[in-house]
C-alpha positions in Angstrom: -15.9 12.0 -68.4 -18.9 14.2 -68.6 -22.5 13.2 -69.8 -24.4 12.2 -72.6 -27.5 11.4 -74.5 -31.2 10.9 -75.6 -33.9 9.9 -77.9 -37.3 8.0 -78.7 -38.3 4.7 -79.2 -41.0 2.2 -79.0 -40.5 -1.7 -78.7 -42.2 -3.9 -81.2 -41.1 -6.1 -84.1 -37.4 -5.8 -83.4 -36.9 -4.8 -80.0 -37.2 -6.5 -76.7 -40.2 -5.9 -74.2 -40.8 -6.0 -70.8 -44.0 -6.9 -68.5 -45.7 -4.0 -67.1 -45.4 -3.8 -63.5 -41.7 -5.6 -63.4 -39.5 -3.8 -61.3 -35.9 -3.9 -62.3 -32.9 -4.0 -59.9 -30.7 -0.5 -59.7 -28.5 -0.6 -62.9 -25.0 -1.1 -62.4 -22.6 1.5 -63.7 -18.9 1.5 -65.1 -16.6 3.3 -67.2 -14.0 1.1 -69.3 -11.3 1.9 -71.7 -9.7 -0.6 -74.3 -6.8 -0.3 -76.3 -4.0 -2.7 -78.3 -1.7 0.3 -78.4 -2.8 1.2 -81.7 -4.9 3.8 -83.2 -8.4 2.1 -82.2 -11.8 3.3 -83.7 -14.9 2.0 -81.7 -17.3 0.9 -84.5 -20.5 -1.1 -82.5 -21.5 -2.9 -79.2 -24.3 -5.4 -78.4 -25.5 -7.1 -75.3 -24.6 -10.6 -75.0 -27.1 -13.4 -74.0 -25.3 -13.7 -70.8 -25.7 -10.0 -70.2 -22.3 -9.1 -71.0 -21.2 -7.1 -73.9 -19.5 -7.5 -77.2 -17.5 -4.7 -78.7 -16.2 -4.2 -82.3 -13.5 -2.0 -83.0 -11.0 -1.1 -85.8 -7.3 -1.0 -85.2 -5.2 1.0 -87.6 -1.6 2.2 -87.5 1.3 3.6 -89.5 3.4 0.5 -88.4 1.0 -2.3 -88.4 -1.6 -3.6 -90.8 -5.2 -2.7 -89.5 -7.6 -5.1 -88.6 -10.8 -5.8 -86.9 -10.8 -6.4 -83.1 -13.6 -8.0 -80.9 -13.7 -7.7 -77.2 -16.1 -10.1 -75.2 -16.9 -8.3 -71.7 -18.8 -9.5 -68.6 -21.9 -7.8 -67.4 -19.3 -5.2 -65.2 -17.2 -4.5 -68.5 -14.5 -6.6 -67.6 -12.7 -8.4 -70.6 -13.1 -12.1 -71.1 -11.5 -12.2 -74.3 -10.2 -10.3 -76.9 -9.8 -11.5 -80.8 -7.8 -9.8 -83.7 -8.4 -10.5 -87.4 -6.3 -9.0 -89.9 -4.4 -10.0 -93.2 -1.2 -9.5 -94.7 -0.8 -6.3 -96.7 -4.7 -5.6 -96.3 -6.8 -3.7 -93.9 -10.1 -5.2 -92.5 -12.5 -2.7 -91.4 -15.9 -3.5 -89.5 -18.6 -1.7 -89.9 -21.8 -3.6 -88.0 -22.3 -7.0 -86.5 -25.1 -9.2 -85.3 -25.5 -12.5 -82.8 -26.1 -15.9 -84.2 -28.8 -17.4 -81.8 -29.4 -21.0 -80.8 -32.8 -22.4 -80.2 -32.4 -21.5 -76.4 -31.5 -18.3 -77.3 -28.2 -18.2 -76.4 -25.2 -16.8 -78.7 -23.8 -19.4 -80.7 -21.5 -16.9 -82.8 -21.4 -13.5 -84.4 -21.7 -12.3 -88.0 -19.5 -9.2 -88.9 -19.7 -7.0 -91.9 -17.1 -5.0 -93.3 -14.8 -3.8 -95.8 -11.7 -5.3 -97.1 -9.0 -2.7 -98.4 -6.0 -3.7 -100.5 -3.6 -2.1 -102.9 -4.2 -4.5 -105.5 -7.9 -4.9 -105.7 -9.4 -1.9 -104.0 -12.4 -1.8 -101.4 -14.7 -4.9 -101.3 -17.4 -6.0 -98.7 -16.5 -8.4 -96.2 -18.6 -11.0 -94.2 -16.8 -12.6 -91.2 -18.3 -15.2 -89.0 -16.9 -16.3 -85.5 -18.0 -18.7 -82.7 -19.2 -17.3 -79.4 -15.7 -17.8 -77.9 -14.3 -15.6 -80.6 -12.5 -18.4 -82.7 -12.9 -18.0 -86.5 -15.6 -19.8 -88.3 -15.3 -18.4 -92.0 -15.2 -15.5 -94.2 -16.0 -14.3 -97.7 -15.1 -11.2 -99.4 -15.1 -10.1 -103.2 -11.9 -11.5 -104.3 -13.0 -15.1 -103.6 -15.4 -17.0 -105.8 -18.1 -17.5 -103.3 -20.0 -14.7 -104.7 -20.6 -15.9 -108.2 -19.4 -13.8 -110.8 -17.9 -10.4 -110.7 -21.1 -8.3 -111.3 -22.2 -9.7 -107.9 -19.8 -7.4 -106.1 -18.1 -5.0 -108.4 -20.5 -3.8 -110.9 -18.0 -1.8 -113.2 -14.5 -1.0 -113.6 -13.6 1.6 -111.2 -16.5 0.9 -108.7 -16.1 -0.7 -105.1 -18.6 -1.9 -102.4 -17.9 -0.9 -99.0 -19.7 -3.4 -96.4 -22.1 -1.3 -94.3 -24.7 -3.4 -92.5 -25.7 -7.1 -91.8 -28.8 -8.8 -90.4 -29.7 -12.6 -90.1 -32.8 -14.4 -90.9 -34.7 -16.7 -88.3 -35.3 -19.5 -91.1 -33.6 -22.9 -91.1 -30.5 -21.8 -93.1 -30.2 -18.7 -90.9 -29.2 -16.8 -94.3 -27.3 -13.5 -94.0 -28.4 -10.3 -95.4 -26.0 -7.3 -96.2 -26.2 -3.9 -97.5 -23.1 -2.0 -98.8 -22.2 1.3 -100.5 -21.1 1.4 -104.2 -18.3 4.1 -104.4 -16.7 5.6 -107.6 -13.3 6.0 -106.2 -10.6 3.6 -105.0 -10.7 4.5 -101.1 -7.5 2.2 -100.3 -5.4 5.1 -99.6 -6.8 6.6 -97.4 -10.1 4.8 -96.6 -11.9 7.4 -94.7 -14.4 6.6 -92.0 -16.7 8.8 -93.4 -17.1 9.4 -97.0 -19.8 11.8 -97.1 -20.2 13.2 -100.7 -18.4 10.1 -102.3 -21.3 7.7 -101.9 -22.8 6.0 -104.9 -25.6 3.5 -105.4 -26.6 0.8 -102.9 -25.9 -2.8 -102.8 -28.2 -5.4 -101.2 -27.5 -9.1 -101.1 -28.8 -12.2 -99.4 -26.0 -14.9 -98.7 -26.7 -18.6 -97.8 -26.0 -19.1 -94.3 -24.7 -22.7 -94.7 -22.0 -22.2 -97.2 -21.6 -18.5 -97.6 -22.8 -18.9 -101.4 -24.8 -15.8 -102.9 -28.5 -16.1 -102.9 -29.0 -12.8 -105.0 -27.5 -9.3 -105.3 -29.2 -6.2 -106.4 -27.9 -2.6 -107.0 -30.3 0.5 -106.4 -29.7 4.0 -107.5 -32.1 7.3 -106.8 -29.4 9.8 -105.8 -26.2 9.7 -104.0 -26.1 7.2 -101.1 -24.2 7.4 -98.0 -25.7 4.4 -95.8 -26.1 4.1 -91.9 -24.4 0.9 -90.3 -28.0 -0.7 -89.9 -30.1 -3.2 -91.7 -33.3 -4.8 -90.5 -35.5 -7.4 -91.6 -39.4 -7.1 -91.0 -41.2 -9.8 -89.0 -42.4 -11.6 -91.9 -38.8 -12.3 -93.0 -39.6 -11.0 -96.7 -38.3 -7.4 -96.7 -35.4 -5.2 -95.4 -35.2 -1.9 -94.3 -32.0 0.4 -94.3 -31.2 4.0 -94.8 -28.7 6.7 -94.1 -28.2 10.3 -96.2 -29.4 10.6 -99.7 -28.2 13.7 -102.0 -30.1 14.4 -105.3 -30.9 17.5 -107.1 -33.6 18.4 -104.2 -30.8 18.5 -101.9 -29.5 16.2 -98.9 -32.0 14.6 -96.8 -32.4 11.5 -94.1 -33.3 8.4 -96.1 -35.2 5.1 -95.3 -35.5 2.2 -97.8 -37.7 -0.7 -97.7 -37.1 -3.5 -100.3 -38.6 -7.2 -100.8 -35.5 -9.6 -101.2 -34.4 -10.3 -104.7 -36.6 -7.4 -106.0 -35.5 -5.1 -108.9 -37.6 -2.2 -107.2 -37.9 -1.0 -103.6 -41.2 -0.7 -102.0 -40.1 2.6 -101.0 -37.0 5.0 -100.8 -38.2 8.4 -99.1 -36.3 11.4 -98.1 -36.9 13.0 -94.6 -38.1 15.5 -93.3 -41.0 15.7 -95.3 -40.8 19.1 -97.4 -37.2 19.7 -96.0 -33.6 19.2 -97.0 -30.5 19.8 -95.5 -29.8 16.7 -93.1 -27.6 14.0 -92.8 -29.1 10.6 -91.6 -26.5 8.8 -89.4 -28.4 5.8 -87.6 -31.5 4.1 -87.5 -33.3 2.5 -84.7 -36.6 0.3 -84.5 -39.2 2.2 -83.0 -42.9 1.1 -82.5 -44.2 0.0 -85.8 -41.5 1.5 -87.7 -38.2 3.3 -87.2 -36.4 6.6 -85.8 -33.6 8.3 -87.8 -31.2 10.3 -86.2 -28.7 12.8 -87.7 -28.0 16.4 -87.8 -28.5 19.4 -90.0 -25.6 20.2 -92.5 -24.5 22.9 -90.4 -24.2 20.6 -87.4 -26.0 23.1 -85.2 -28.6 20.7 -84.0 -29.4 17.0 -83.6 -32.4 16.0 -85.7 -34.8 13.1 -85.1 -37.5 11.6 -87.5 -39.9 8.6 -86.6 -41.3 6.7 -89.7 -43.9 3.9 -89.8 -43.2 0.5 -91.6 -44.7 2.2 -94.7 -42.5 5.2 -95.0 -44.7 7.6 -93.4 -43.9 10.2 -90.9 -45.3 9.4 -87.4 -44.9 13.1 -86.0 -42.9 16.1 -87.0 -39.1 16.3 -86.7 -37.3 16.7 -83.5 -34.4 18.8 -83.0 -32.0 18.8 -80.2 -31.0 20.3 -77.9 -34.2 22.5 -77.1 -31.9 25.5 -76.4 -28.9 25.3 -79.0 -27.8 28.8 -78.6 -24.5 27.9 -77.3 -23.9 25.0 -79.5 -20.4 25.4 -81.5 -20.9 22.0 -83.3 -23.1 19.0 -82.6 -23.8 15.7 -84.2 -26.4 13.1 -83.8 -24.4 9.7 -83.7 -26.9 6.9 -82.6 -30.5 6.2 -81.2 -32.2 3.4 -79.3 -35.6 2.6 -78.2 -36.0 2.6 -74.2 -38.3 0.3 -72.2 -40.7 3.1 -71.2 -41.3 3.6 -74.9 -39.1 6.6 -75.4 -35.9 7.4 -77.1 -32.3 7.7 -76.1 -30.0 9.9 -78.4 -26.3 9.8 -78.1 -24.4 12.6 -79.8 -21.0 14.2 -80.1 -20.7 18.2 -78.8 -18.0 20.5 -79.4 -16.4 22.2 -76.8 -14.3 24.4 -78.4 -14.3 26.2 -81.7 -11.1 24.5 -82.6 -12.7 21.0 -82.7 -9.7 19.9 -80.3 -12.5 19.1 -77.6 -15.4 17.2 -77.9 -17.8 15.6 -75.4 -20.3 12.6 -75.3 -24.1 14.0 -75.3 -27.0 12.1 -74.3 -30.8 13.0 -74.1 -33.6 11.3 -72.7 -37.0 11.6 -74.6 -40.5 10.2 -73.5 -42.9 8.6 -75.6 -44.4 12.0 -77.0 -41.2 13.1 -78.1 -40.6 15.6 -75.1 -37.2 15.7 -73.6 -36.9 14.3 -70.1 -32.9 15.0 -69.0 -29.7 15.5 -71.0 -26.3 14.5 -69.9 -22.7 15.3 -71.2 -19.7 13.2 -70.2 -16.0 13.6 -71.6 -12.5 14.3 -70.8 -10.1 17.2 -72.1 -9.7 15.9 -75.8 -11.8 14.4 -78.4 -14.5 12.1 -77.4 -16.9 10.9 -80.1 -20.1 9.2 -80.0 -20.4 5.8 -81.8 -23.5 3.8 -80.4 -26.1 3.6 -77.7 -28.3 0.8 -76.3 -30.3 0.2 -73.4 -29.1 -2.6 -71.3 -31.4 -5.6 -69.9 -31.1 -4.1 -66.4 -32.6 -0.6 -67.5 -29.5 1.2 -67.8 -27.6 2.7 -70.8 -24.7 1.6 -72.5 -22.6 4.1 -74.5 -19.7 3.1 -76.8 -17.5 5.9 -78.3 -13.7 6.8 -79.3 -11.8 8.7 -76.8 -8.1 10.1 -77.0 -6.0 9.3 -74.2 -2.2 10.4 -74.6 -2.7 11.1 -78.3 -3.9 7.6 -78.9 -7.5 6.8 -79.7 -8.9 4.3 -77.5 -12.2 2.5 -77.5 -14.5 3.6 -74.5 -17.4 1.9 -72.8 -19.8 3.3 -70.3 -22.7 2.1 -68.4 -24.9 4.6 -66.8 -28.1 4.1 -64.6 -31.4 4.9 -65.9 -31.0 8.8 -65.5 -27.7 8.6 -67.4 -25.6 9.0 -64.3 -22.5 7.3 -63.4 -22.0 6.2 -59.5 
């Protein structure tokens, strides 16, 4: 594989901190592939409390019903267990997940959000809970009665809600918060992984953590939304942040939204970069006292980063990558994470040929000032598509992507050292 990635991020409300002066051991590195023989799309990855990794993916095939796959690995990327969740005559597509913690900080299970797609009722938001060993706890989706009346999840005839992001509160009930994207078309056949241009309003809900009953649901408009797969709660546990892309009569922008719980109005819903348009927002990461949004321009000639404070103000001018993009055919900004030194790491997908048949993972590391420190690319002969990047507890970096091997889409997990290298 070739190299990969970069971006900037401080650690505060939502990210972990390390004491200054603490020396980490040299990070381990590995490259792993995971496949069930179907066409598998990587979705998300998180580091577990035992320093292993949990991988979320979606399996789809013309000969089998699609479903959610969850893989638990040890810290070297070796599979400990694998679970699949699928339903007869329906396709379960995941988009994001979070770990449920016990009082000691250990994982007691995981909450997965996604979409149920069925030829009879269309596309509807799904919440699935599993134990730490991957066994099923419970699930809820729109065709159950758990969400209350129909307006809680399907606003009007012909409108559907796709699950996008999930967060869990730290209160006694461990309530679940979800965001979804309302779409005006039935996306069952086919349901595209990326529905840019087909987005609608935003859906925000709080679900009781004990019985999965609905506490509230809210619908927000203002332009057409295509949401990133992230939802964050502020440290006071009274408001939520999410975003992605917004298209309105002023153009297409990166977007960040903040709303109090059960509120009819948002605290803010702002476009970025300030004074500019023509940008997709693809991922969001906590950064300092706010967030960094990563995306790319509409022509996909550069990756763009915007750092935003908790009140929605831009912290500094937008950063565009690579610094020299004269040789870029096409590039997208897929994911960004904060780093332990107060910087950012960015993951992108870079086209190697003009036909779009060969792409690589692109990584760039930025320091706290936003200046690039290094960049790497990793990739094979065919399509390598970046999905998610995070910094591991040992100071290395973890890259999740979808790789094509023998014409079969395969989940790719790479652990690099602190310089983006594989040894």
